[in-house]
Each structure stands twice: as C-alpha cells, then as structure tokens.
PDB file of C-alpha atoms (C1' of nucleotides) in Angstrom:
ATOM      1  CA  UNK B 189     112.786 125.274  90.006  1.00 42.00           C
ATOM      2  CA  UNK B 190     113.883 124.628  86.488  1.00 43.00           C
ATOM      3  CA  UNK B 191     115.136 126.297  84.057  1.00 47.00           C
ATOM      4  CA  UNK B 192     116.154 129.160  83.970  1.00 52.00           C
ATOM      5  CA  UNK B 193     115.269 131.814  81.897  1.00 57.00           C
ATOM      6  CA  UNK B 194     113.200 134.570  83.996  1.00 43.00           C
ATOM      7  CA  UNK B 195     111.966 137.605  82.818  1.00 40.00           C
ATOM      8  CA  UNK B 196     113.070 141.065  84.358  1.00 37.00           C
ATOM      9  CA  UNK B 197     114.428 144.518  84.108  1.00 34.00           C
ATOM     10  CA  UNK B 198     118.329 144.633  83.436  1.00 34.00           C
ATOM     11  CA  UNK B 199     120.636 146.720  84.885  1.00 34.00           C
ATOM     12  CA  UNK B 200     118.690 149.885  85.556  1.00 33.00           C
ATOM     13  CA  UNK B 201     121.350 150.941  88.458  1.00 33.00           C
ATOM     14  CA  UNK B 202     123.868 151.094  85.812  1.00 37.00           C
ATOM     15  CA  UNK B 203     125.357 153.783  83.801  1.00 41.00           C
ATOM     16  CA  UNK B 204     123.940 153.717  80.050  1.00 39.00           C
ATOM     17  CA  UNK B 205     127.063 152.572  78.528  1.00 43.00           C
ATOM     18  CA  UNK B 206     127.071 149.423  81.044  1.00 46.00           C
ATOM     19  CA  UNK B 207     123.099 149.132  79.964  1.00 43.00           C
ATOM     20  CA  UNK B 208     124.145 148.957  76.825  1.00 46.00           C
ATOM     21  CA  UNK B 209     125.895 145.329  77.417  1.00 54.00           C
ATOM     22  CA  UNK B 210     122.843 144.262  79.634  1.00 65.00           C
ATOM     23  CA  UNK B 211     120.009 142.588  78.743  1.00 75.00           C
ATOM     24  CA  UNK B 212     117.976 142.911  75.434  1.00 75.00           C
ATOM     25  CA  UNK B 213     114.514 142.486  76.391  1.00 68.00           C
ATOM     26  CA  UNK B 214     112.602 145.471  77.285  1.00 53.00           C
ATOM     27  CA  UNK B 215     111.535 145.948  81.196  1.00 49.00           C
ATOM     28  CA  UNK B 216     109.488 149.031  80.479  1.00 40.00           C
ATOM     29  CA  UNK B 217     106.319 147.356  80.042  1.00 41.00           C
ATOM     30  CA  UNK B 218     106.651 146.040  83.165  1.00 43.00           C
ATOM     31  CA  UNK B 219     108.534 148.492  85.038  1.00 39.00           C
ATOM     32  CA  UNK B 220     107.465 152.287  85.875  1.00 38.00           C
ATOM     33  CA  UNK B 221     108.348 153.703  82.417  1.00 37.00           C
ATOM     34  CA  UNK B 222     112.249 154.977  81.727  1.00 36.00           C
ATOM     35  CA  UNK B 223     113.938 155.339  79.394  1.00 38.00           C
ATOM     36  CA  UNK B 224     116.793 153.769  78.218  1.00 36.00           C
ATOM     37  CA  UNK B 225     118.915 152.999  75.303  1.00 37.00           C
ATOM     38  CA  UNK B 226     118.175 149.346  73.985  1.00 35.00           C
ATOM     39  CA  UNK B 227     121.046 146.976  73.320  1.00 37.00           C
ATOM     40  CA  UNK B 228     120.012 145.744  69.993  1.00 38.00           C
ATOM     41  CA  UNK B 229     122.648 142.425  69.425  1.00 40.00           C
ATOM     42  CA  UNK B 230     124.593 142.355  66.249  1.00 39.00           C
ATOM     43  CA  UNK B 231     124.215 139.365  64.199  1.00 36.00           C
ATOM     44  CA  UNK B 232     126.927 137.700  62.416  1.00 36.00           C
ATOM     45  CA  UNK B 233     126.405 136.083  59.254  1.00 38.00           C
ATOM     46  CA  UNK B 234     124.833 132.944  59.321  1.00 36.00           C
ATOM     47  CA  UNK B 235     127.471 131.041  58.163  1.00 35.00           C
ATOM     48  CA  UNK B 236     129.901 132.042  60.339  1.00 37.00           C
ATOM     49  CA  UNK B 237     130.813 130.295  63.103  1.00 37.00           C
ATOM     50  CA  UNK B 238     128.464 127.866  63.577  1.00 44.00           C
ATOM     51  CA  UNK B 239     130.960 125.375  64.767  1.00 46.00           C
ATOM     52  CA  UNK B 240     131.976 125.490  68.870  1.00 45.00           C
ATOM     53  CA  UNK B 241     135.181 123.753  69.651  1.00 45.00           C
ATOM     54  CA  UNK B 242     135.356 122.944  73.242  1.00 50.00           C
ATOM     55  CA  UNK B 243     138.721 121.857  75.102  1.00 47.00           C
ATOM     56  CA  UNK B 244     137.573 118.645  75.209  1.00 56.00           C
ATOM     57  CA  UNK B 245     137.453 118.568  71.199  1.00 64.00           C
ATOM     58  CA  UNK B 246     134.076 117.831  71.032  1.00 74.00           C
ATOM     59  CA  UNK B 247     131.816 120.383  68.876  1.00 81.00           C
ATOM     60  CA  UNK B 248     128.243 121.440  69.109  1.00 86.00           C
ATOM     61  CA  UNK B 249     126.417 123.311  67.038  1.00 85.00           C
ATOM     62  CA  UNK B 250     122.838 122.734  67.965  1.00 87.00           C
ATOM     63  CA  UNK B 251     121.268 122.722  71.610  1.00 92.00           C
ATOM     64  CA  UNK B 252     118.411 122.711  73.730  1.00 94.00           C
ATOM     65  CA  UNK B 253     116.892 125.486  76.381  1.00 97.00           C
ATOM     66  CA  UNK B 254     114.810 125.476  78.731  1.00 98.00           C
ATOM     67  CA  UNK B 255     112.609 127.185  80.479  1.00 98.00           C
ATOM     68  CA  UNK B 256     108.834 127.232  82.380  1.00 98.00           C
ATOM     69  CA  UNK B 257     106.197 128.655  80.267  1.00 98.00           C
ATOM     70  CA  UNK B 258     103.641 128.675  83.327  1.00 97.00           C
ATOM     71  CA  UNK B 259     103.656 131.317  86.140  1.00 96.00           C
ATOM     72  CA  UNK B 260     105.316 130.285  89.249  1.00 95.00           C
ATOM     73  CA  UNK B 261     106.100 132.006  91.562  1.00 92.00           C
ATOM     74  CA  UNK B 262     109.749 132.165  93.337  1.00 90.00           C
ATOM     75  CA  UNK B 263     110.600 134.707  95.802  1.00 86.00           C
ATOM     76  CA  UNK B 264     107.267 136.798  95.158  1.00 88.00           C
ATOM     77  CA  UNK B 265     108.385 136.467  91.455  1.00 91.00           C
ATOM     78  CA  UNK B 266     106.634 135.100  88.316  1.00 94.00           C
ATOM     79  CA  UNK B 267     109.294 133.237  86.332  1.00 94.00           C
ATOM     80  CA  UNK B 268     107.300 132.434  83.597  1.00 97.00           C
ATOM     81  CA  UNK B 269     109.272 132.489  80.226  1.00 97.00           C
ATOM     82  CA  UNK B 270     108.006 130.439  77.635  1.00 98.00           C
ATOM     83  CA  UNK B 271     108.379 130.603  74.169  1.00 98.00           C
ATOM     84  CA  UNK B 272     105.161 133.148  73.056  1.00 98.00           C
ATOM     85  CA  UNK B 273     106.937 135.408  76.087  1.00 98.00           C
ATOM     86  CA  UNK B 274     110.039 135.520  74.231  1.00 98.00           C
ATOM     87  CA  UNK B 275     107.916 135.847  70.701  1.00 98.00           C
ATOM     88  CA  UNK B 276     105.915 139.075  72.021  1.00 98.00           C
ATOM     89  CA  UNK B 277     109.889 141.006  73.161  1.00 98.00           C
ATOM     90  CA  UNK B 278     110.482 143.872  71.392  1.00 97.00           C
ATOM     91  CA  UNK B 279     113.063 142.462  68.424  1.00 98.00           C
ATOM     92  CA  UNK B 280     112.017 138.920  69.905  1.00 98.00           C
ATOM     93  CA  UNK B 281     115.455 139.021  71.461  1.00 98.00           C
ATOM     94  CA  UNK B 282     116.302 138.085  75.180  1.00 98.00           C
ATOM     95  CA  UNK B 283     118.804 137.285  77.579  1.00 98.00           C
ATOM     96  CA  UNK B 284     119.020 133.944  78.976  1.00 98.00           C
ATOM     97  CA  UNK B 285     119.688 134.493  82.159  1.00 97.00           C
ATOM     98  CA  UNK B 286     119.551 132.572  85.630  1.00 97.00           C
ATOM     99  CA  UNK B 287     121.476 129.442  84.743  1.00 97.00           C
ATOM    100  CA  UNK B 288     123.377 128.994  87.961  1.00 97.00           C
ATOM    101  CA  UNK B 289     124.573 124.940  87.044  1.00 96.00           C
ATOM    102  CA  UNK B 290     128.084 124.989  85.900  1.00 96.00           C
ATOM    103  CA  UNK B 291     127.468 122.521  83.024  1.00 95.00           C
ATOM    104  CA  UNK B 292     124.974 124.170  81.645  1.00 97.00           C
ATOM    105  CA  UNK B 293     126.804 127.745  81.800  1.00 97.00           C
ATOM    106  CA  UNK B 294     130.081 125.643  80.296  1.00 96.00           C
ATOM    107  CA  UNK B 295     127.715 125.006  77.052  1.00 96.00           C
ATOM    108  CA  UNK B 296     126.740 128.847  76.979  1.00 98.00           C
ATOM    109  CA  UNK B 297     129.837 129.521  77.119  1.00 97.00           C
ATOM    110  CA  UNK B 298     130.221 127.191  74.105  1.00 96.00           C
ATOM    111  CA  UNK B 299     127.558 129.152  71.959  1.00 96.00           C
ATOM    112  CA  UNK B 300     128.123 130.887  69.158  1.00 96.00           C
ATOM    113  CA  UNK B 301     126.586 133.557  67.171  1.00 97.00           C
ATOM    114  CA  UNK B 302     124.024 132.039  64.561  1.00 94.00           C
ATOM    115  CA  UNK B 303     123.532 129.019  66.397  1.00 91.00           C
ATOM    116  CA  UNK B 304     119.947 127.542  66.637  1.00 90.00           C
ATOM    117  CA  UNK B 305     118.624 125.893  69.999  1.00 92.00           C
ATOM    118  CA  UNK B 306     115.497 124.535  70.815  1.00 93.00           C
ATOM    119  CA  UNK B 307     113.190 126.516  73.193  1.00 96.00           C
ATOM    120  CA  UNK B 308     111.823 123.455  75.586  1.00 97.00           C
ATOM    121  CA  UNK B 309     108.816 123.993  77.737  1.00 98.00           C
ATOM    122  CA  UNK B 310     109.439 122.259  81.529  1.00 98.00           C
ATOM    123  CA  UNK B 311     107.502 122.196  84.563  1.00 97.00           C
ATOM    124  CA  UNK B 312     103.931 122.434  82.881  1.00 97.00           C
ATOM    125  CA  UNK B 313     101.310 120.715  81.891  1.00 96.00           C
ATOM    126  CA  UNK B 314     102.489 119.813  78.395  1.00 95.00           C
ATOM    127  CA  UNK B 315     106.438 119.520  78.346  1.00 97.00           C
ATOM    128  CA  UNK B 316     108.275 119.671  75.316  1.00 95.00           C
ATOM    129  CA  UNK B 317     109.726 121.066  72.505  1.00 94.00           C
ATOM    130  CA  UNK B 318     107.716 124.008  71.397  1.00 94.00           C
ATOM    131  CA  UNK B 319     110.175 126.266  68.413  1.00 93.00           C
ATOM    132  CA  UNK B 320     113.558 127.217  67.646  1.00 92.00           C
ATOM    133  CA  UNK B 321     115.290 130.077  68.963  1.00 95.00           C
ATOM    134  CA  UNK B 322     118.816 131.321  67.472  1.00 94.00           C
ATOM    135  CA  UNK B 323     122.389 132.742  69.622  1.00 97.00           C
ATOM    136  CA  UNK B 324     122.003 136.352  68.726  1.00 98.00           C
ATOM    137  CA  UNK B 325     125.154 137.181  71.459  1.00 98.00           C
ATOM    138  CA  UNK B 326     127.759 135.239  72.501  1.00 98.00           C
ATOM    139  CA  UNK B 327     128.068 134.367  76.310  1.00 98.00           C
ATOM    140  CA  UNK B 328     128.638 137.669  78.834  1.00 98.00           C
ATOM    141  CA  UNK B 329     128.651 138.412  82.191  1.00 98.00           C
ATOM    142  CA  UNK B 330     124.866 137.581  84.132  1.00 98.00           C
ATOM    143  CA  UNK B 331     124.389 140.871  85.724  1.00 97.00           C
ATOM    144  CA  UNK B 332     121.340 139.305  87.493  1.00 96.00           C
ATOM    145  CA  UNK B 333     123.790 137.242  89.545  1.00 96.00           C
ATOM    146  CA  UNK B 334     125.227 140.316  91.820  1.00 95.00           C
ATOM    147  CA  UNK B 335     121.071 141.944  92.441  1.00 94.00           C
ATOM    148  CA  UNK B 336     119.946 141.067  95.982  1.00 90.00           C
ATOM    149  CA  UNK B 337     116.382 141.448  94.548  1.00 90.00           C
ATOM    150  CA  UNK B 338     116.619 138.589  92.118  1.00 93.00           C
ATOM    151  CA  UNK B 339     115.393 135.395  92.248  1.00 92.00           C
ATOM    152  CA  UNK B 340     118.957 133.698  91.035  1.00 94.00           C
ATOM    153  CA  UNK B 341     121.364 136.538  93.211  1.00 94.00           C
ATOM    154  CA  UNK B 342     124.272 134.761  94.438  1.00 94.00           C
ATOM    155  CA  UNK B 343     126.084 136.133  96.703  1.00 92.00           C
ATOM    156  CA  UNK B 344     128.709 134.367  96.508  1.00 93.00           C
ATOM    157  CA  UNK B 345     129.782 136.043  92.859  1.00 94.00           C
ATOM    158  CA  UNK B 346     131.731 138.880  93.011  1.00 91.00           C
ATOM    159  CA  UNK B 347     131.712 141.539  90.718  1.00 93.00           C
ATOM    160  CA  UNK B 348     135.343 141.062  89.735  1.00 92.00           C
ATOM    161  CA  UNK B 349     135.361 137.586  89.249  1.00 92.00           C
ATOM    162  CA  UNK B 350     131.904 136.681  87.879  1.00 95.00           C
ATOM    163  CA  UNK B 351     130.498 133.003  87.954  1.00 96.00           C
ATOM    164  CA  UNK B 352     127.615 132.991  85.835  1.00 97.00           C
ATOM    165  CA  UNK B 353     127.172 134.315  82.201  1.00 98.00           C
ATOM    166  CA  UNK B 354     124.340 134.290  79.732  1.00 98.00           C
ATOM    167  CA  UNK B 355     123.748 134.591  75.881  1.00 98.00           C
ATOM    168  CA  UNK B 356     121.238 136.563  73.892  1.00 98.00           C
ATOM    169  CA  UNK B 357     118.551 134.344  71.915  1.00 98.00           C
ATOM    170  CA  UNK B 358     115.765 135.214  69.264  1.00 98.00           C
ATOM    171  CA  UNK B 359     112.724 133.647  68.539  1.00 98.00           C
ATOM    172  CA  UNK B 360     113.247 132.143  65.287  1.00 94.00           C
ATOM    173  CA  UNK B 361     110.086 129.554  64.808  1.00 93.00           C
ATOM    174  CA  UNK B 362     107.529 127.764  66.327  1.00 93.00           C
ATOM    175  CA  UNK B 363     108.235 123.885  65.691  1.00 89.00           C
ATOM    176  CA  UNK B 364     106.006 122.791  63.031  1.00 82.00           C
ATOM    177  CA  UNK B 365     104.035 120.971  65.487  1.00 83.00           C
ATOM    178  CA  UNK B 366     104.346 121.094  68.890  1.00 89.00           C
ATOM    179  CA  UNK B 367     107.244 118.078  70.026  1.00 90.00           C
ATOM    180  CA  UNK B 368     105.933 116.954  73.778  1.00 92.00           C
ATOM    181  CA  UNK B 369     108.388 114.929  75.926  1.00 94.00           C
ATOM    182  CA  UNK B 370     106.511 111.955  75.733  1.00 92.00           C
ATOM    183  CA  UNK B 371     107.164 111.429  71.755  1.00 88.00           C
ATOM    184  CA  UNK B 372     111.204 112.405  72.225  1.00 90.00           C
ATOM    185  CA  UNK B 373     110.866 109.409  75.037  1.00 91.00           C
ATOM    186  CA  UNK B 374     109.653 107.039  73.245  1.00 88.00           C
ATOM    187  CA  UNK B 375     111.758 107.810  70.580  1.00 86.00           C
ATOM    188  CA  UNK B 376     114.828 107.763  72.892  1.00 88.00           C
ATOM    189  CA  UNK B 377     114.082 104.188  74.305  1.00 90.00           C
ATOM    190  CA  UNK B 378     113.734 103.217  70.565  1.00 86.00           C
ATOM    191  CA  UNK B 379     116.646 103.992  69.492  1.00 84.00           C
ATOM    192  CA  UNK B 380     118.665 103.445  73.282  1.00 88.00           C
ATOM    193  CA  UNK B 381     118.034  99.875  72.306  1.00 88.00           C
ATOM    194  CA  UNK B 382     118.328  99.810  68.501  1.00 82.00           C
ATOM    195  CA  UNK B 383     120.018 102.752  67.763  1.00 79.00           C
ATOM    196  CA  UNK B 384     119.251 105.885  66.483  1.00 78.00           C
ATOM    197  CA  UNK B 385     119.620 109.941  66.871  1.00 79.00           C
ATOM    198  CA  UNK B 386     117.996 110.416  70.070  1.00 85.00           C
ATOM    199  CA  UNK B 387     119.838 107.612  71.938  1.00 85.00           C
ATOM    200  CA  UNK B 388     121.620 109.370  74.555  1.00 87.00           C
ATOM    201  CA  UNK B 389     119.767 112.380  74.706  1.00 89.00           C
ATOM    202  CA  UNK B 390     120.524 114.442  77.227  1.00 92.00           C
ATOM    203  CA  UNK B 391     117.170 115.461  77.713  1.00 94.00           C
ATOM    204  CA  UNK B 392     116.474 111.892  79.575  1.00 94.00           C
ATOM    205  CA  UNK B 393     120.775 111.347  80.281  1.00 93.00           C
ATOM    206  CA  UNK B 394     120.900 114.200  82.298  1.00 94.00           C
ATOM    207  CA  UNK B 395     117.697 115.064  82.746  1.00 94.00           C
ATOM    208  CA  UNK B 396     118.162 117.989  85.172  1.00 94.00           C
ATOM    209  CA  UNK B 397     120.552 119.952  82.766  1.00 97.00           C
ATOM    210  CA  UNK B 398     118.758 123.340  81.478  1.00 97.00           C
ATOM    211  CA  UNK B 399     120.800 124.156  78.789  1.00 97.00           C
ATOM    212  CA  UNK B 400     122.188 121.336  76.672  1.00 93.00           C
ATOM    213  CA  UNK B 401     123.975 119.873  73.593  1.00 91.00           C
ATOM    214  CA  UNK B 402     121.576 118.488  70.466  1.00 87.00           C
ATOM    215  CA  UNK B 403     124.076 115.344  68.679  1.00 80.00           C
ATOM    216  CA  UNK B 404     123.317 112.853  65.992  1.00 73.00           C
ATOM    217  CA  UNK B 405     123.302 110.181  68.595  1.00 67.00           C
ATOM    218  CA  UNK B 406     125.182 106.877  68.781  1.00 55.00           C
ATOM    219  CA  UNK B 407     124.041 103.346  67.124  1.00 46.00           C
ATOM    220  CA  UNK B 408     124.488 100.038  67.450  1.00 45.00           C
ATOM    221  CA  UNK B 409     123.281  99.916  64.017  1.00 44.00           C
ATOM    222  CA  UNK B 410     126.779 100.653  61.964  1.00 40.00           C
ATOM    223  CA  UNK B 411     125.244 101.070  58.633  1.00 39.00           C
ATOM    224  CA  UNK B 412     123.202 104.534  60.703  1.00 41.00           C
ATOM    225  CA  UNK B 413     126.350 105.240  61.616  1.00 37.00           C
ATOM    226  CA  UNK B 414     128.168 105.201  58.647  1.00 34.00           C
ATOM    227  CA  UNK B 415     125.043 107.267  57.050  1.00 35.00           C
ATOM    228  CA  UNK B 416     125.783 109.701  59.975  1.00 35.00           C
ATOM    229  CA  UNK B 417     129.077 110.296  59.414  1.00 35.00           C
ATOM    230  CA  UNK B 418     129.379 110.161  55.390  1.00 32.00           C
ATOM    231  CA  UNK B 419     126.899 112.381  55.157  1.00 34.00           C
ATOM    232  CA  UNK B 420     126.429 115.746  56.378  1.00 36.00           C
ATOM    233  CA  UNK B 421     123.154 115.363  58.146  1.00 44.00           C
ATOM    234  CA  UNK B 422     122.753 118.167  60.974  1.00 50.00           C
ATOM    235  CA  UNK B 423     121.416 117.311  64.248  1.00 53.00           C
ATOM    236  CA  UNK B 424     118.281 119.880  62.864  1.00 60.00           C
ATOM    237  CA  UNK B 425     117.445 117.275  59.918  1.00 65.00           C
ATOM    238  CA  UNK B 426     116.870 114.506  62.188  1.00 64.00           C
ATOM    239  CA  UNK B 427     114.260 117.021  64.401  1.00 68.00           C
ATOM    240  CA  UNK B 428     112.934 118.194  61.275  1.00 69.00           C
ATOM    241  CA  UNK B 429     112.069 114.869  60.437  1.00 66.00           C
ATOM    242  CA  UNK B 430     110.334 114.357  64.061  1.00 64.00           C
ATOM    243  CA  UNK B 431     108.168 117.162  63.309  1.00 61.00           C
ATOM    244  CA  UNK B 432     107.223 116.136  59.723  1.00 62.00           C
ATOM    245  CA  UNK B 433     106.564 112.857  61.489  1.00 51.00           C
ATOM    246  CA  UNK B 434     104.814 114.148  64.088  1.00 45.00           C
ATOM    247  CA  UNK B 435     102.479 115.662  61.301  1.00 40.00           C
ATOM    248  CA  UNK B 436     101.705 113.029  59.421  1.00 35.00           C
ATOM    249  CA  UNK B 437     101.610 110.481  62.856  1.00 31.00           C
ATOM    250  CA  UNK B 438     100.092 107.283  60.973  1.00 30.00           C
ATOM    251  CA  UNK B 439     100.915 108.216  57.556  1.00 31.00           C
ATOM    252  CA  UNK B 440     104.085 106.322  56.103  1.00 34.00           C
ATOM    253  CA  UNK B 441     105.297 109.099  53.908  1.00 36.00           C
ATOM    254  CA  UNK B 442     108.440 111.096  54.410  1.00 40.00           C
ATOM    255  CA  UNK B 443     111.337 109.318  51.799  1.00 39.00           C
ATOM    256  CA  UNK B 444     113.778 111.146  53.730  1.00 44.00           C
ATOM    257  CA  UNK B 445     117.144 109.911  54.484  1.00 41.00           C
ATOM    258  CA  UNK B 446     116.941 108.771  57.806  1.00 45.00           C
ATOM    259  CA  UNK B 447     113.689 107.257  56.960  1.00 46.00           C
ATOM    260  CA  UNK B 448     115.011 103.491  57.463  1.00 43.00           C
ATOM    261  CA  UNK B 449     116.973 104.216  60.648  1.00 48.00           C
ATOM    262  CA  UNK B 450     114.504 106.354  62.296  1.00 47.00           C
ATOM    263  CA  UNK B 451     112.347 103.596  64.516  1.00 45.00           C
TER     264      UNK B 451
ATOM    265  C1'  DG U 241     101.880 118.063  95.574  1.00 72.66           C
ATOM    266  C1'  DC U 242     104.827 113.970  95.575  1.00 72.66           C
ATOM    267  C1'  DC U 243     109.212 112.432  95.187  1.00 72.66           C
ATOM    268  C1'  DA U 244     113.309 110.383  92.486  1.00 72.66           C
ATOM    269  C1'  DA U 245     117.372 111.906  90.683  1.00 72.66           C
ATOM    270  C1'  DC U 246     121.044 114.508  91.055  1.00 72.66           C
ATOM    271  C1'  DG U 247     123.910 118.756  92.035  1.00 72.66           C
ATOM    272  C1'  DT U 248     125.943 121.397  95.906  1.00 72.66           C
ATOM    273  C1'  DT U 249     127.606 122.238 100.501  1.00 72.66           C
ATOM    274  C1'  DG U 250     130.303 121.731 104.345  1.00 72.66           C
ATOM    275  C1'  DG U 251     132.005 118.957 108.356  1.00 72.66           C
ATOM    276  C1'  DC U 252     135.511 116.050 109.214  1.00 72.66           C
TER     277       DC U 252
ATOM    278  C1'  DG N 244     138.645 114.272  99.263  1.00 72.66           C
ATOM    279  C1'  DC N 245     134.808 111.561 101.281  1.00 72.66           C
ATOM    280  C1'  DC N 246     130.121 111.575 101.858  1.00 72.66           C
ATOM    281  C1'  DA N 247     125.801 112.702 104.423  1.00 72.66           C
ATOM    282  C1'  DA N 248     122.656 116.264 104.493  1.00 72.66           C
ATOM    283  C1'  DC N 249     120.393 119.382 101.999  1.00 72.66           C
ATOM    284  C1'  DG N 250     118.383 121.858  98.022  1.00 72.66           C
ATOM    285  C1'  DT N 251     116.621 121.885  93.288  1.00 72.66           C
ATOM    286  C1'  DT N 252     114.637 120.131  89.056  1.00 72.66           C
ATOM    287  C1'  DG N 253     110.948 118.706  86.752  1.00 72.66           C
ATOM    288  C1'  DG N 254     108.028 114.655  85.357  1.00 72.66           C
ATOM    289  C1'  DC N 255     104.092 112.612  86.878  1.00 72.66           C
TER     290       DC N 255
END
DNA sequence: GCCAACGTTGGC
DNA sequence: GCCAACGTTGGC
C-alpha cells in the first residue's frame, strides 16, 4: 500500500468536544447525514514558525506527502486521496492520517503550522508531484489508529499511550505543471553525480518513506554550495524553478539564480 | 501483476 | 540483539 492518506469519517463515536480535535474533512457526503460541529484549524501567521528544530539539530521547513490518487481498494475500502480529493473538502482542509512508519510520523511530528509540502501522487499511472499543500495543524493524536473498522487500526496502540499522530493540510496550489517522477529522476542522477538540489532526495534515498523532508541538496560542486548557503534560497525556489523549467522544456530562458548549477 | 527494496516481527 | 521470515510500498 503506499501512502497514506485515506479518506473517512472521524470520530463519530465521540463526544462533540473530542470531534472537535478530530479530523477536518467532512464525512457527511459520504456517510448517512449527521450532524456535527466542524473543526475548522486555526492558522498561524505565515511567518511564524516556519522553522522545525529536531533533536538531531537538523531543520526542515519544506516536505513531501504522499498519497494514491487512484481507487484501490484495501479491506473493502477505497483509499483514494489525491490531490483534486483534497481540493473538492469543504475548507480544502484534511487530516493526514494513516502513516503507521515511525520515520515518517517523526517528520509530522516535526511540522509546523504554515509549512508548505508537496502533495505527491504514488501508485498510479502517472507518479509525481502534482501541487502544494500547507500544515494547517500541528501533529495530534491519529484517532483512526484505535477503530477496528479502519484500514490502518492497530491494535497494538492504546488509547493512553498513542503511537501514531497526524497533521492537518490545505490545498494550497496545483504545481504549475504537473512534476512526474521520471523528470525529479533524472534530475536526481544529474546532480547525484555532479551535484545539485535534488542529489539525495529522499524521494529515490528512501524511496518507501511517505512523508518526507524537501533540502537544498549536497554538491560536489563548492561554488553551488557556497551559492546555497550565502544565499537564502528555499528548498521551494529550486522546485519553482523545476516547474518553470518544466514549462518552457527546450526553451533556454529562466536567468534565475540557480540557472548555472541546475543540470 | 511482478517483484526489488526495505521496514517490522518474533524466535532464539 | 541477531537475523530469517514476512509484509508493505510503489515503480514498472
């Protein structure tokens, strides 16, 4: 199965006030009708903590989710999610929950509010990189974990001592163009062997890995490097380049920055 | 639908 | 704590 992100009711056993710290994303449409209150995430401003400082020391601030925009079905469940799913929510807002890998939860946990994270289309036809989605709320306790009905129910989670948590994403974009995997591959062997952003990607380092870190990469070439680090480039320039590249594939345009470091 | 890669489980 | 067996991910 892959990633993670499933669509389904929240928490309609539990008192309101508890549904108010379940998921977002409506279940009415596809539930018997009922009515409950709808936890509407408050956003921080932007500019507020969009740095993550893990006990390692090592900061993100951009990442990558993601999850199977074709029906499949697991356990007599669909667990479609992809990106125009997420687009059609009420608010566009919805949990993301399901992850049940302890690396990937780790980075969740690592989120914060204001955040922006690729939505990636896996298992399909056409993998890849299809918008941007933003943290709308921080990581909380993955109430699908502890439902016998659910696909990802583990019942080896107890209620007072949960494993698994989640965060609350909006849609924010679609990419300019859609980004398959086949371009960020080719682009990753690039620049594995003469340096540049998408070098150790974890999307092809650890392939498996649902949820994961976005960095600026690691050169051989020290003069990229040096660019890298003098200059405040976020990890979201150098994508935003791939999609203005991706747009004008042939064309030798873009005067950007990374321009001379890119292939 | 195949299967390689890799994460998890559990016997010892 | 080793590691073989097993399960899952996800490209192809």
């Amino acid at each position: 199965m892959a990633p993670k992100r499933r669509t389904r009711g929240a928490a309609n056993t539990k008192k309101e006030s508890e549904a108010l710290e379940a998921c977002p994303e409506g279940d009415a449409a596809r539930e018997e009708p009922r009515k409950r209150k709808r936890a509407v995430p408050t956003e921080k401003p932007q500019d507020q903590n969009l740095k993550s400082v893990r006990s390692s020391g090592t900061t993100y601030s951009h990442w990558l989710m993601k999850s199977e925009p074709e029906s499949r079905i697991e356990n007599g469940v669909d667990v479609k999610f992809g990106i125009e799913d997420l687009k059609a929510l009420p608010n566009q807002t919805s949990c993301w929950d399901g992850v049940r890998n302890y690396q990937a939860r780790n980075f969740m946990r690592d989120m914060k509010v204001g955040q922006q994270a690729f939505f990636y289309h896996s298992n399909c036809k056409e993998p890849g990189i299809a918008g941007i989605i933003k943290i709308v709320k921080e990581a909380y306790v993955d109430h699908t974990q502890f439902d016998k009905k659910d696909v990802h129910y583990d019942p080896s989670s107890k209620p007072d001592n949960p494993k698994w948590s989640m965060v609350d994403v909006k849609f924010e974009r679609m990419t300019k163009r859609f980004i398959p995997l086949a371009e960020l591959k080719k682009y990753h062997l690039q620049h594995k062997s003469k340096g540049g952003p998408l070098s150790n990607m974890a999307l092809f380092t650890r392939a498996r890995l649902s949820v994961q870190p976005l960095t600026t990469g690691r050169t051989t070439k020290p003069k990229y490097h040096a660019v890298l680090t003098s200059v405040p480039v976020s990890v979201f320039m150098i994508y935003e380049e791939l999609e203005k590249r991706m747009l004008v594939l042939g064309s030798s345009g873009s005067s950007s920055l990374l321009r001379n470091h890119w292939y």
